[in-house]
Amino acid sequence: MTKSRPSSGPTMHDVAAAAGVSQATVSLVLNSASGSRFSDETRKRVMDAVQQLGYRTNAHAKTLRDGISGIIGFLGDAVATAPFAGKIIEGAQERAWEDGLLLLTMNTGGDKALEAASLDSMLSYKVAGVVYAGMYHRRLDVPEALSTVPSVVLNSQDRKLRLPSVAPNEELGGYTATRRLLDAGHERVAMINIETLESELPAAVGRYNGYTKAMAEAGLSIRPELVRFGSGNELDGFTHTMDLMTDDNPPSAIFCANDRTAWGAYQAATELHLSIPRDVSIIGFDNQETLAPHLRPGLTTLELPFVEMGRRAVDLILQGAEPDGRVEFMTCPLIERNSVTHPKEKP
């Protein structure tokens, strides 16, 4: 007895019949063809029919026809290890899926040979574009091969200003953090940065510039003894806070330029039997989910908008990602918890 061939599943003809439209209309809806004229109601009928029937497009045929696949490449230097990687990938993947595209993610660990091989593989799949992500904000030397496909630098910037980039607005974030402390009534506000200004690290420079701008607007001078430069780790936060708070004239508030530094500041306050925020207010930067909400008291901090940045990078690819070198800076929202209050009255 001859076995019957398995069904290949519902066809575009089936979708058209279920939606009450032509196959041409189904094709235009599924391919998001620009300039096509059909109503939102028609689009909904087609998409409802696709879902009900379980229709899947033929990805191989689409690649042969259009010269590109239904895939966007995501190439990162620490996708598997960075604490924020999940959020940034979540945003990119979510936005790609809204247009029926898949995200092909590769982690290079900073290995340039693996990066080149991964990128070559992505391009061989005829990806619709590539998101080139840094897991912390810096200026990157972008591979030349990215110039052959719509590409966006994410959470960093193209050092040569060729590709468009999406990055957090570090200066506005630093300004917002300092302004929050000033609005609470603090005047002697210290800052513990995550790198030196000479490093030219955008996060360190931008957050410091935001701090100085807010202080200047409040008519307060920048006191060198209140500005410290660490490496963004817990130990530096502890050491600098111990030094600041044992001074004859300690600050009443500290802006820590990342949450790990703030964690160290909390430990120093405990060591010195100081209460947060009664004796010293502390504000951080990053809103690291595994840390900021779990400190006692919860840390008021600025959130890096990773989900939104991931979405925006894919948006730009879908729009063609012109290689114009522009940098889009995204706002870091203030996350209020319980580590900031008004300064303690002096006896």
Coordinates of N, CA, C and O in Angstrom, one line a residue, residues 98-188:
E98 N 7.3 41.4 15.8 CA 6.1 42.2 15.4 C 6.0 42.3 13.9 O 4.9 42.5 13.3
D99 N 7.1 42.3 13.2 CA 7.1 42.3 11.7 C 7.3 40.9 11.1 O 7.7 40.8 9.9
G100 N 7.2 39.9 11.9 CA 7.3 38.5 11.4 C 8.7 38.1 11.2 O 9.0 37.1 10.4
L101 N 9.7 38.8 11.8 CA 11.1 38.4 11.6 C 11.6 37.7 12.8 O 11.2 37.9 14.0
L102 N 12.7 36.9 12.6 CA 13.4 36.2 13.7 C 14.7 36.9 14.0 O 15.2 37.6 13.1
L103 N 15.1 36.8 15.2 CA 16.4 37.4 15.6 C 17.4 36.2 15.8 O 17.2 35.3 16.6
L104 N 18.5 36.3 15.0 CA 19.6 35.3 15.1 C 20.7 35.9 16.0 O 21.3 36.9 15.6
T105 N 20.9 35.4 17.2 CA 21.8 36.0 18.2 C 23.1 35.2 18.3 O 23.1 34.0 18.4
M106 N 24.2 36.0 18.2 CA 25.5 35.4 18.4 C 26.3 36.1 19.4 O 26.3 37.4 19.4
N107 N 26.9 35.4 20.3 CA 27.8 35.9 21.4 C 29.2 35.7 21.0 O 29.6 34.6 20.8
T108 N 30.0 36.7 21.0 CA 31.4 36.6 20.5 C 32.4 36.6 21.7 O 33.6 36.2 21.5
G109 N 32.0 37.1 22.9 CA 32.9 37.1 24.0 C 34.1 38.1 23.7 O 35.1 38.0 24.4
G110 N 33.9 39.0 22.8 CA 35.0 39.9 22.4 C 36.1 39.3 21.5 O 37.1 39.9 21.2
D111 N 35.9 38.0 21.1 CA 36.9 37.4 20.2 C 36.6 37.8 18.8 O 35.6 37.5 18.1
K112 N 37.6 38.5 18.2 CA 37.5 39.1 16.9 C 37.4 38.1 15.8 O 36.7 38.3 14.8
A113 N 38.1 37.0 15.9 CA 38.0 35.9 14.9 C 36.6 35.3 14.9 O 36.0 35.1 13.9
L114 N 36.1 35.1 16.1 CA 34.7 34.5 16.2 C 33.7 35.6 15.7 O 32.7 35.2 15.0
E115 N 33.9 36.8 16.0 CA 33.1 37.9 15.5 C 33.0 37.9 13.9 O 31.9 37.9 13.3
A116 N 34.2 37.8 13.3 CA 34.3 37.8 11.8 C 33.6 36.6 11.3 O 32.8 36.7 10.3
A117 N 33.7 35.4 11.9 CA 33.1 34.2 11.4 C 31.6 34.2 11.6 O 30.8 33.8 10.7
S118 N 31.2 34.8 12.7 CA 29.7 34.9 13.0 C 29.1 35.9 12.0 O 28.0 35.6 11.5
L119 N 29.7 37.0 11.8 CA 29.2 38.0 10.8 C 29.1 37.4 9.4 O 28.1 37.6 8.7
D120 N 30.2 36.7 9.0 CA 30.2 36.0 7.7 C 29.0 35.1 7.5 O 28.4 35.0 6.5
S121 N 28.8 34.3 8.6 CA 27.7 33.3 8.6 C 26.3 34.0 8.5 O 25.5 33.6 7.7
M122 N 26.2 35.1 9.2 CA 24.9 35.9 9.2 C 24.7 36.4 7.8 O 23.6 36.3 7.2
L123 N 25.7 37.0 7.2 CA 25.6 37.6 5.8 C 25.3 36.5 4.8 O 24.5 36.7 3.8
S124 N 25.8 35.3 5.0 CA 25.5 34.2 4.1 C 24.0 33.8 4.2 O 23.5 33.2 3.2
Y125 N 23.4 34.0 5.3 CA 21.9 33.8 5.4 C 21.1 34.9 4.8 O 19.8 34.8 4.9
K126 N 21.7 35.9 4.2 CA 21.0 37.0 3.6 C 20.1 37.7 4.7 O 18.9 38.0 4.4
V127 N 20.7 38.0 5.8 CA 19.9 38.7 6.9 C 19.4 40.0 6.4 O 20.0 40.7 5.6
A128 N 18.3 40.5 7.0 CA 17.7 41.8 6.6 C 18.5 42.9 7.2 O 18.3 44.1 6.7
G129 N 19.3 42.6 8.2 CA 20.1 43.7 8.8 C 20.8 43.1 10.0 O 20.6 41.9 10.4
V130 N 21.7 43.9 10.6 CA 22.5 43.4 11.8 C 22.5 44.5 12.9 O 22.7 45.7 12.6
V131 N 22.1 44.0 14.1 CA 22.3 44.9 15.3 C 23.7 44.5 15.9 O 23.9 43.3 16.2
Y132 N 24.5 45.5 16.0 CA 25.9 45.3 16.5 C 25.9 45.9 17.9 O 26.0 47.1 18.0
A133 N 25.9 45.0 18.9 CA 25.7 45.5 20.3 C 26.9 45.5 21.2 O 27.6 44.5 21.1
G134 N 27.1 46.5 21.9 CA 28.1 46.5 23.0 C 27.4 46.4 24.3 O 26.3 47.0 24.5
M135 N 27.9 45.6 25.2 CA 27.2 45.4 26.5 C 27.5 46.5 27.5 O 27.0 46.4 28.6
Y136 N 28.3 47.4 27.2 CA 28.3 48.7 28.0 C 28.7 49.8 27.0 O 29.2 49.6 25.9
H137 N 28.3 51.0 27.3 CA 28.3 52.2 26.4 C 29.8 52.6 26.2 O 30.4 53.1 27.1
R138 N 30.2 52.4 25.0 CA 31.6 52.9 24.6 C 31.6 53.1 23.1 O 30.6 52.9 22.4
R139 N 32.7 53.6 22.6 CA 32.9 53.7 21.1 C 33.6 52.5 20.6 O 34.6 52.1 21.1
L140 N 33.0 52.0 19.5 CA 33.5 50.7 19.0 C 34.1 50.8 17.6 O 33.6 51.7 16.8
D141 N 35.0 50.0 17.3 CA 35.6 49.8 15.9 C 34.7 48.8 15.2 O 34.7 47.6 15.5
V142 N 33.9 49.3 14.3 CA 32.8 48.5 13.7 C 33.4 47.7 12.5 O 34.1 48.3 11.7
P143 N 33.1 46.4 12.3 CA 33.6 45.7 11.2 C 33.1 46.3 9.8 O 32.0 46.7 9.7
E144 N 34.0 46.3 8.9 CA 33.7 46.9 7.6 C 32.6 46.1 6.9 O 31.8 46.7 6.1
A145 N 32.5 44.8 7.1 CA 31.4 44.0 6.5 C 30.0 44.5 6.8 O 29.1 44.3 6.0
L146 N 29.8 45.3 7.9 CA 28.5 45.8 8.2 C 28.0 46.8 7.2 O 26.8 47.1 7.2
S147 N 28.9 47.4 6.5 CA 28.5 48.4 5.5 C 27.8 47.8 4.3 O 27.2 48.5 3.5
T148 N 27.8 46.5 4.2 CA 27.1 45.8 3.1 C 25.6 45.5 3.4 O 24.9 45.0 2.5
V149 N 25.1 45.8 4.6 CA 23.8 45.4 5.0 C 23.3 46.5 6.0 O 24.1 47.1 6.7
P150 N 22.0 46.8 6.0 CA 21.5 47.8 7.0 C 21.9 47.3 8.4 O 21.6 46.2 8.9
S151 N 22.6 48.2 9.1 CA 23.2 47.9 10.4 C 23.1 49.0 11.4 O 23.1 50.2 11.0
V152 N 22.9 48.7 12.7 CA 22.8 49.7 13.7 C 23.7 49.3 14.9 O 23.7 48.1 15.3
V153 N 24.4 50.2 15.4 CA 25.2 50.0 16.7 C 24.3 50.2 17.9 O 23.7 51.3 17.9
L154 N 24.3 49.3 18.8 CA 23.4 49.4 19.9 C 24.1 49.4 21.2 O 25.1 48.7 21.5
N155 N 23.7 50.4 22.1 CA 24.3 50.6 23.4 C 25.7 51.0 23.3 O 26.5 50.8 24.3
S156 N 26.2 51.5 22.2 CA 27.5 52.0 22.0 C 27.4 52.9 20.8 O 26.4 53.2 20.3
Q157 N 28.6 53.4 20.3 CA 28.6 54.3 19.2 C 29.7 53.8 18.2 O 30.8 53.3 18.6
D158 N 29.5 54.0 16.9 CA 30.5 53.8 15.9 C 31.6 54.8 16.0 O 31.3 56.0 15.8
R159 N 32.8 54.4 16.3 CA 33.9 55.3 16.5 C 34.1 56.2 15.3 O 34.4 57.4 15.4
K160 N 33.9 55.7 14.1 CA 34.1 56.5 12.8 C 32.8 57.2 12.4 O 32.8 57.8 11.3
L161 N 31.7 57.1 13.2 CA 30.5 57.8 12.9 C 30.0 57.5 11.5 O 29.6 58.4 10.7
R162 N 29.9 56.3 11.1 CA 29.4 55.9 9.8 C 28.0 55.3 10.0 O 27.0 55.7 9.4
L163 N 27.9 54.3 10.9 CA 26.6 53.6 11.1 C 25.8 54.4 12.1 O 26.3 55.0 13.0
P164 N 24.5 54.3 12.0 CA 23.6 54.9 13.1 C 23.8 54.1 14.4 O 24.0 52.9 14.4
S165 N 23.6 54.8 15.5 CA 23.8 54.2 16.8 C 22.6 54.6 17.7 O 22.0 55.6 17.5
V166 N 22.3 53.7 18.6 CA 21.3 53.9 19.7 C 22.0 53.7 21.0 O 22.6 52.7 21.3
A167 N 21.9 54.8 21.9 CA 22.7 54.7 23.1 C 21.9 55.5 24.2 O 21.0 56.3 23.9
P168 N 22.2 55.2 25.5 CA 21.5 55.9 26.6 C 22.0 57.4 26.7 O 23.2 57.7 26.4
N169 N 21.1 58.3 27.1 CA 21.5 59.7 27.3 C 22.2 59.8 28.6 O 21.5 60.1 29.7
E170 N 23.5 59.6 28.7 CA 24.2 59.6 29.9 C 24.2 60.9 30.6 O 24.0 61.0 31.9
E171 N 24.4 62.0 29.9 CA 24.4 63.3 30.5 C 23.1 63.7 31.1 O 23.0 64.2 32.3
L172 N 22.0 63.5 30.4 CA 20.7 63.7 31.0 C 20.4 62.9 32.2 O 19.9 63.3 33.2
G173 N 20.9 61.7 32.2 CA 20.8 60.8 33.4 C 21.5 61.3 34.6 O 21.0 61.3 35.7
G174 N 22.8 61.7 34.3 CA 23.6 62.3 35.4 C 22.9 63.6 36.0 O 22.9 63.8 37.2
Y175 N 22.4 64.4 35.1 CA 21.7 65.6 35.5 C 20.5 65.3 36.3 O 20.2 65.9 37.4
T176 N 19.7 64.3 35.9 CA 18.4 63.9 36.6 C 18.7 63.4 38.0 O 18.1 63.7 38.9
A177 N 19.8 62.6 38.1 CA 20.2 62.0 39.4 C 20.6 63.1 40.3 O 20.1 63.2 41.5
T178 N 21.4 64.0 39.9 CA 21.9 65.1 40.7 C 20.8 66.1 41.1 O 20.6 66.5 42.2
R179 N 19.9 66.3 40.1 CA 18.8 67.2 40.3 C 17.8 66.7 41.4 O 17.3 67.4 42.2
R180 N 17.7 65.3 41.4 CA 16.8 64.7 42.4 C 17.4 65.0 43.8 O 16.6 65.3 44.8
L181 N 18.7 64.9 44.0 CA 19.3 65.2 45.3 C 19.2 66.7 45.7 O 18.9 67.0 46.8
L182 N 19.4 67.5 44.7 CA 19.3 69.0 44.9 C 17.8 69.4 45.3 O 17.6 70.2 46.2
D183 N 16.9 68.8 44.6 CA 15.5 69.1 44.9 C 15.0 68.6 46.3 O 14.1 69.1 46.8
A184 N 15.8 67.6 46.8 CA 15.5 67.2 48.2 C 16.1 68.1 49.2 O 15.8 67.9 50.4
G185 N 16.8 69.1 48.7 CA 17.4 70.1 49.7 C 18.9 69.9 49.9 O 19.5 70.7 50.7
H186 N 19.5 69.0 49.3 CA 21.0 68.8 49.5 C 21.8 69.8 48.7 O 21.5 70.2 47.6
E187 N 22.9 70.3 49.3 CA 23.8 71.2 48.7 C 25.2 70.6 48.6 O 25.9 70.9 47.6
R188 N 25.6 69.9 49.6 CA 26.9 69.3 49.6 C 26.7 67.9 49.0 O 26.6 66.9 49.8

